PDB file of C-alpha atoms and ligand atoms in Angstrom:
ATOM      1  CA  UNK A  17       0.000   0.000   0.000  1.00  0.00           C
ATOM      2  CA  UNK A  18       1.256   3.458  -0.762  1.00  0.00           C
ATOM      3  CA  UNK A  19       1.500   6.059   1.966  1.00  0.00           C
ATOM      4  CA  UNK A  20      -1.502   8.117   0.902  1.00  0.00           C
ATOM      5  CA  UNK A  21      -3.702   4.990   0.845  1.00  0.00           C
ATOM      6  CA  UNK A  22      -2.600   4.087   4.353  1.00  0.00           C
ATOM      7  CA  UNK A  23      -3.297   7.604   5.564  1.00  0.00           C
ATOM      8  CA  UNK A  24      -6.714   7.592   3.962  1.00  0.00           C
ATOM      9  CA  UNK A  25      -7.459   4.232   5.552  1.00  0.00           C
ATOM     10  CA  UNK A  26      -6.425   5.522   8.984  1.00  0.00           C
ATOM     11  CA  UNK A  27      -8.708   8.554   8.661  1.00  0.00           C
ATOM     12  CA  UNK A  28     -11.660   6.309   7.722  1.00  0.00           C
ATOM     13  CA  UNK A  29     -10.881   3.793  10.464  1.00  0.00           C
ATOM     14  CA  UNK A  30     -10.749   6.650  12.986  1.00  0.00           C
ATOM     15  CA  UNK A  31     -14.129   7.929  11.834  1.00  0.00           C
ATOM     16  CA  UNK A  32     -15.661   4.452  12.077  1.00  0.00           C
ATOM     17  CA  UNK A  33     -14.076   3.731  15.471  1.00  0.00           C
ATOM     18  CA  UNK A  34     -15.435   6.960  16.918  1.00  0.00           C
ATOM     19  CA  UNK A  35     -18.946   6.266  15.610  1.00  0.00           C
ATOM     20  CA  UNK A  36     -18.928   2.707  16.942  1.00  0.00           C
ATOM     21  CA  UNK A  37     -17.551   3.811  20.302  1.00  0.00           C
ATOM     22  CA  UNK A  38     -20.272   6.461  20.565  1.00  0.00           C
ATOM     23  CA  UNK A  39     -22.955   3.999  19.561  1.00  0.00           C
ATOM     24  CA  UNK A  40     -21.823   1.485  22.190  1.00  0.00           C
ATOM     25  CA  UNK A  41     -21.786   4.281  24.815  1.00  0.00           C
ATOM     26  CA  UNK A  42     -25.424   5.232  24.314  1.00  0.00           C
ATOM     27  CA  UNK A  43     -26.904   2.779  26.801  1.00  0.00           C
ATOM     28  CA  UNK A  44     -24.238   3.400  29.399  1.00  0.00           C
ATOM     29  CA  UNK A  45     -24.871   7.036  30.188  1.00  0.00           C
ATOM     30  CA  UNK A  46     -21.501   8.079  28.793  1.00  0.00           C
ATOM     31  CA  UNK A  47     -21.476  11.641  27.451  1.00  0.00           C
ATOM     32  CA  UNK A  48     -22.000  11.815  23.693  1.00  0.00           C
ATOM     33  CA  UNK A  49     -18.792  13.786  23.226  1.00  0.00           C
ATOM     34  CA  UNK A  50     -16.652  11.608  25.554  1.00  0.00           C
ATOM     35  CA  UNK A  51     -14.643  10.067  22.728  1.00  0.00           C
ATOM     36  CA  UNK A  52     -14.303  13.281  20.783  1.00  0.00           C
ATOM     37  CA  UNK A  53     -12.934  14.934  23.895  1.00  0.00           C
ATOM     38  CA  UNK A  54     -10.485  12.220  24.863  1.00  0.00           C
ATOM     39  CA  UNK A  55      -9.302  10.739  21.571  1.00  0.00           C
ATOM     40  CA  UNK A  56      -7.499  12.384  18.713  1.00  0.00           C
ATOM     41  CA  UNK A  57      -6.290  10.900  15.428  1.00  0.00           C
ATOM     42  CA  UNK A  58      -2.746  11.093  16.787  1.00  0.00           C
ATOM     43  CA  UNK A  59      -3.591   9.173  19.974  1.00  0.00           C
ATOM     44  CA  UNK A  60      -4.724   6.150  17.945  1.00  0.00           C
ATOM     45  CA  UNK A  61      -2.531   4.008  15.728  1.00  0.00           C
ATOM     46  CA  UNK A  62      -2.620   1.716  12.743  1.00  0.00           C
ATOM     47  CA  UNK A  63      -0.469  -1.413  12.813  1.00  0.00           C
ATOM     48  CA  UNK A  64       0.233  -3.327   9.645  1.00  0.00           C
ATOM     49  CA  UNK A  65       0.915  -6.981  10.436  1.00  0.00           C
ATOM     50  CA  UNK A  66       2.736  -9.424   8.178  1.00  0.00           C
ATOM     51  CA  UNK A  67       2.830 -13.063   9.257  1.00  0.00           C
ATOM     52  CA  UNK A  68       5.443 -15.019   7.272  1.00  0.00           C
ATOM     53  CA  UNK A  69       4.838 -18.747   6.682  1.00  0.00           C
ATOM     54  CA  UNK A  70       6.034 -20.703   9.692  1.00  0.00           C
ATOM     55  CA  UNK A  71       7.571 -24.205   9.338  1.00  0.00           C
ATOM     56  CA  UNK A  72       6.456 -25.177  12.868  1.00  0.00           C
ATOM     57  CA  UNK A  73       2.955 -23.715  13.304  1.00  0.00           C
ATOM     58  CA  UNK A  74       2.138 -25.937  16.272  1.00  0.00           C
ATOM     59  CA  UNK A  75       5.088 -24.547  18.204  1.00  0.00           C
ATOM     60  CA  UNK A  76       4.653 -20.895  17.373  1.00  0.00           C
ATOM     61  CA  UNK A  77       1.927 -18.250  17.379  1.00  0.00           C
ATOM     62  CA  UNK A  78       1.547 -15.444  14.883  1.00  0.00           C
ATOM     63  CA  UNK A  79       0.565 -13.337  17.910  1.00  0.00           C
ATOM     64  CA  UNK A  80       0.359 -14.818  21.401  1.00  0.00           C
ATOM     65  CA  UNK A  81      -2.974 -14.665  23.275  1.00  0.00           C
ATOM     66  CA  UNK A  82      -3.665 -11.103  24.455  1.00  0.00           C
ATOM     67  CA  UNK A  83      -6.282  -8.427  24.895  1.00  0.00           C
ATOM     68  CA  UNK A  84      -5.897  -5.073  23.181  1.00  0.00           C
ATOM     69  CA  UNK A  85      -5.298  -2.110  25.476  1.00  0.00           C
ATOM     70  CA  UNK A  86      -7.481   0.398  23.580  1.00  0.00           C
ATOM     71  CA  UNK A  87     -11.220   1.226  23.511  1.00  0.00           C
ATOM     72  CA  UNK A  88     -11.741  -0.818  20.384  1.00  0.00           C
ATOM     73  CA  UNK A  89      -9.758  -2.260  17.503  1.00  0.00           C
ATOM     74  CA  UNK A  90     -10.790  -2.443  13.877  1.00  0.00           C
ATOM     75  CA  UNK A  91      -9.124  -5.339  12.088  1.00  0.00           C
ATOM     76  CA  UNK A  92      -8.982  -5.832   8.358  1.00  0.00           C
ATOM     77  CA  UNK A  93      -7.499  -9.099   7.158  1.00  0.00           C
ATOM     78  CA  UNK A  94      -6.803 -10.996   3.949  1.00  0.00           C
ATOM     79  CA  UNK A  95      -8.276 -14.400   3.023  1.00  0.00           C
ATOM     80  CA  UNK A  96      -5.689 -16.562   4.820  1.00  0.00           C
ATOM     81  CA  UNK A  97      -7.221 -16.730   8.313  1.00  0.00           C
ATOM     82  CA  UNK A  98      -5.661 -17.566  11.662  1.00  0.00           C
ATOM     83  CA  UNK A  99      -7.329 -15.055  13.986  1.00  0.00           C
ATOM     84  CA  UNK A 100      -9.055 -16.757  16.924  1.00  0.00           C
ATOM     85  CA  UNK A 101     -11.160 -15.382  19.779  1.00  0.00           C
ATOM     86  CA  UNK A 102     -11.650 -16.925  23.191  1.00  0.00           C
ATOM     87  CA  UNK A 103     -15.314 -17.500  23.915  1.00  0.00           C
ATOM     88  CA  UNK A 104     -16.549 -19.374  27.002  1.00  0.00           C
ATOM     89  CA  UNK A 105     -13.067 -20.791  27.511  1.00  0.00           C
ATOM     90  CA  UNK A 106     -12.774 -22.075  23.944  1.00  0.00           C
ATOM     91  CA  UNK A 107     -10.843 -20.771  20.964  1.00  0.00           C
ATOM     92  CA  UNK A 108     -13.109 -19.873  18.068  1.00  0.00           C
ATOM     93  CA  UNK A 109     -11.692 -19.192  14.594  1.00  0.00           C
ATOM     94  CA  UNK A 110     -12.801 -16.028  12.847  1.00  0.00           C
ATOM     95  CA  UNK A 111     -13.765 -16.862   9.301  1.00  0.00           C
ATOM     96  CA  UNK A 112     -11.504 -14.682   7.167  1.00  0.00           C
ATOM     97  CA  UNK A 113     -13.353 -12.233   4.950  1.00  0.00           C
ATOM     98  CA  UNK A 114     -11.305  -9.511   3.252  1.00  0.00           C
ATOM     99  CA  UNK A 115     -14.508  -7.545   2.678  1.00  0.00           C
ATOM    100  CA  UNK A 116     -15.462  -7.457   6.347  1.00  0.00           C
ATOM    101  CA  UNK A 117     -13.965  -5.747   9.357  1.00  0.00           C
ATOM    102  CA  UNK A 118     -13.556  -7.388  12.756  1.00  0.00           C
ATOM    103  CA  UNK A 119     -14.173  -5.091  15.718  1.00  0.00           C
ATOM    104  CA  UNK A 120     -12.722  -6.080  19.089  1.00  0.00           C
ATOM    105  CA  UNK A 121     -13.445  -4.450  22.427  1.00  0.00           C
ATOM    106  CA  UNK A 122     -10.265  -3.489  24.284  1.00  0.00           C
ATOM    107  CA  UNK A 123      -9.327  -3.080  27.967  1.00  0.00           C
ATOM    108  CA  UNK A 124     -10.241   0.604  28.117  1.00  0.00           C
ATOM    109  CA  UNK A 125     -13.823   0.009  27.037  1.00  0.00           C
ATOM    110  CA  UNK A 126     -14.139  -2.791  29.553  1.00  0.00           C
ATOM    111  CA  UNK A 127     -12.976  -0.392  32.310  1.00  0.00           C
ATOM    112  CA  UNK A 128     -15.053   2.521  31.042  1.00  0.00           C
ATOM    113  CA  UNK A 129     -18.191   0.380  30.757  1.00  0.00           C
ATOM    114  CA  UNK A 130     -17.528  -1.118  34.201  1.00  0.00           C
ATOM    115  CA  UNK A 131     -17.375  -4.602  32.725  1.00  0.00           C
ATOM    116  CA  UNK A 132     -20.509  -4.377  30.582  1.00  0.00           C
ATOM    117  CA  UNK A 133     -18.318  -4.799  27.498  1.00  0.00           C
ATOM    118  CA  UNK A 134     -15.554  -7.382  27.707  1.00  0.00           C
ATOM    119  CA  UNK A 135     -12.088  -6.992  26.321  1.00  0.00           C
ATOM    120  CA  UNK A 136     -11.768 -10.073  24.143  1.00  0.00           C
ATOM    121  CA  UNK A 137      -8.781 -12.415  24.387  1.00  0.00           C
ATOM    122  CA  UNK A 138      -7.521 -13.271  20.926  1.00  0.00           C
ATOM    123  CA  UNK A 139      -4.500 -14.737  19.179  1.00  0.00           C
ATOM    124  CA  UNK A 140      -3.234 -15.474  15.694  1.00  0.00           C
ATOM    125  CA  UNK A 141      -2.324 -19.009  14.676  1.00  0.00           C
ATOM    126  CA  UNK A 142       0.691 -19.396  12.388  1.00  0.00           C
ATOM    127  CA  UNK A 143       0.259 -20.810   8.913  1.00  0.00           C
ATOM    128  CA  UNK A 144       2.715 -23.306   7.465  1.00  0.00           C
ATOM    129  CA  UNK A 145       2.390 -22.404   3.798  1.00  0.00           C
ATOM    130  CA  UNK A 146       0.920 -18.987   3.323  1.00  0.00           C
ATOM    131  CA  UNK A 147       1.888 -15.549   4.465  1.00  0.00           C
ATOM    132  CA  UNK A 148      -0.857 -13.428   5.974  1.00  0.00           C
ATOM    133  CA  UNK A 149      -1.519  -9.721   6.173  1.00  0.00           C
ATOM    134  CA  UNK A 150      -3.754  -7.723   8.450  1.00  0.00           C
ATOM    135  CA  UNK A 151      -4.185  -4.121   9.526  1.00  0.00           C
ATOM    136  CA  UNK A 152      -5.289  -3.255  13.050  1.00  0.00           C
ATOM    137  CA  UNK A 153      -6.497   0.216  13.970  1.00  0.00           C
ATOM    138  CA  UNK A 154      -6.215   0.815  17.726  1.00  0.00           C
ATOM    139  CA  UNK A 155      -8.672   3.459  18.906  1.00  0.00           C
ATOM    140  CA  UNK A 156      -7.018   5.043  21.929  1.00  0.00           C
ATOM    141  CA  UNK A 157      -7.372   8.126  24.121  1.00  0.00           C
ATOM    142  CA  UNK A 158      -4.536  10.553  24.764  1.00  0.00           C
ATOM    143  CA  UNK A 159      -1.930   9.569  27.378  1.00  0.00           C
ATOM    144  CA  UNK A 160      -3.306  11.925  30.002  1.00  0.00           C
ATOM    145  CA  UNK A 161      -6.857  10.605  29.714  1.00  0.00           C
ATOM    146  CA  UNK A 162      -8.095   9.103  32.962  1.00  0.00           C
ATOM    147  CA  UNK A 163     -10.303   6.068  32.416  1.00  0.00           C
ATOM    148  CA  UNK A 164     -13.021   5.812  35.008  1.00  0.00           C
ATOM    149  CA  UNK A 165     -15.978   3.388  35.189  1.00  0.00           C
ATOM    150  CA  UNK A 166     -19.231   4.927  33.991  1.00  0.00           C
ATOM    151  CA  UNK A 167     -21.274   3.364  36.806  1.00  0.00           C
ATOM    152  CA  UNK A 168     -20.996   2.632  40.512  1.00  0.00           C
ATOM    153  CA  UNK A 169     -19.807   0.585  42.276  1.00  0.00           C
ATOM    154  CA  UNK A 170     -16.672   0.640  40.174  1.00  0.00           C
ATOM    155  CA  UNK A 171     -14.946  -2.627  39.446  1.00  0.00           C
ATOM    156  CA  UNK A 172     -11.714  -0.818  38.625  1.00  0.00           C
ATOM    157  CA  UNK A 173      -9.525   1.891  40.078  1.00  0.00           C
ATOM    158  CA  UNK A 174      -9.336   4.864  37.803  1.00  0.00           C
ATOM    159  CA  UNK A 175      -6.104   5.100  35.850  1.00  0.00           C
ATOM    160  CA  UNK A 176      -4.580   7.163  33.107  1.00  0.00           C
ATOM    161  CA  UNK A 177      -3.507   5.618  29.820  1.00  0.00           C
ATOM    162  CA  UNK A 178       0.038   6.588  30.819  1.00  0.00           C
ATOM    163  CA  UNK A 179      -0.200   4.678  34.127  1.00  0.00           C
ATOM    164  CA  UNK A 180      -1.723   1.672  32.392  1.00  0.00           C
ATOM    165  CA  UNK A 181       1.057   1.582  29.826  1.00  0.00           C
ATOM    166  CA  UNK A 182       3.763   1.904  32.447  1.00  0.00           C
ATOM    167  CA  UNK A 183       2.207  -0.973  34.420  1.00  0.00           C
ATOM    168  CA  UNK A 184       2.202  -3.129  31.279  1.00  0.00           C
ATOM    169  CA  UNK A 185       5.857  -2.348  30.615  1.00  0.00           C
ATOM    170  CA  UNK A 186       6.761  -3.344  34.186  1.00  0.00           C
ATOM    171  CA  UNK A 187       4.699  -6.532  34.043  1.00  0.00           C
ATOM    172  CA  UNK A 188       6.033  -7.603  30.662  1.00  0.00           C
ATOM    173  CA  UNK A 189       9.577  -7.152  31.924  1.00  0.00           C
ATOM    174  CA  UNK A 190       8.927  -9.082  35.127  1.00  0.00           C
ATOM    175  CA  UNK A 191       6.555 -11.824  33.936  1.00  0.00           C
ATOM    176  CA  UNK A 192       6.619 -11.853  30.124  1.00  0.00           C
ATOM    177  CA  UNK A 193       2.892 -11.050  30.165  1.00  0.00           C
ATOM    178  CA  UNK A 194       1.082  -7.735  30.176  1.00  0.00           C
ATOM    179  CA  UNK A 195      -1.325  -8.875  32.982  1.00  0.00           C
ATOM    180  CA  UNK A 196      -3.684  -6.021  32.098  1.00  0.00           C
ATOM    181  CA  UNK A 197      -6.925  -4.899  33.732  1.00  0.00           C
ATOM    182  CA  UNK A 198      -6.820  -7.337  36.634  1.00  0.00           C
ATOM    183  CA  UNK A 199      -4.039  -5.136  38.049  1.00  0.00           C
ATOM    184  CA  UNK A 200      -6.574  -2.341  38.480  1.00  0.00           C
ATOM    185  CA  UNK A 201      -9.400  -4.290  40.105  1.00  0.00           C
ATOM    186  CA  UNK A 202     -10.772  -2.729  43.289  1.00  0.00           C
TER     187      UNK A 202
HETATM  188  C1  OGA B 317      -3.179  -7.153  17.025  1.00  0.00           C
HETATM  189  C2  OGA B 317      -4.026  -8.294  16.588  1.00  0.00           C
HETATM  190  C3  OGA B 317      -4.990  -9.564  14.792  1.00  0.00           C
HETATM  191  C4  OGA B 317      -4.718  -9.943  13.390  1.00  0.00           C
HETATM  192  O1  OGA B 317      -2.446  -6.618  16.182  1.00  0.00           O
HETATM  193  O2  OGA B 317      -3.275  -6.794  18.232  1.00  0.00           O
HETATM  194  O3  OGA B 317      -4.654  -8.891  17.415  1.00  0.00           O
HETATM  195  O4  OGA B 317      -5.606 -10.546  12.802  1.00  0.00           O
HETATM  196  N1  OGA B 317      -4.080  -8.589  15.272  1.00  0.00           N
HETATM  197  O5  OGA B 317      -3.624  -9.678  12.879  1.00  0.00           O
HETATM  198 NI1   NI B 318      -4.826  -7.752  19.228  1.00  0.00          NI
END
């Protein structure tokens, strides 16, 4: 993809992410302009993933199981497949459809919604023969934004994006895992 196409995609993904985030906020009593106030195009990011063929797919992940840190993620993928979601303790494969977008809830929406929306655990399985491409748009607030549950009693302590990120960096260093929201449970 050329640079201008990527930029155009990011602008559209940002627009869509904001609309979806606002739509999901409607039943929760979150202010209509919450996302506009706390997110900017430069606080979000687009990651282009390339998964090369892997000779030992049973020993290796494309991406290890994780939750995304953001409010929500918009994933566009090619026809190869490999993305799986954890549902009721089981891994479920997402049928690849290059014409569809996959939208995942991230940690920040789980905290903001006080657990009404769940940050989904997902992973990418490696493929022995075929390389795979995907693009993930991470809809994030600015670093200073303090994420606070929209209802009481709060399940989570309030935290800024900056604090959350610093905690992840510490945990990854110490344990190899980001740990995530459970660190902020009350
Ligand atoms: C990610 C991710 C999924 C995919 O980048 O966080 O989960 O299908 N990507 O590449
Ligand atoms: Ni992810």
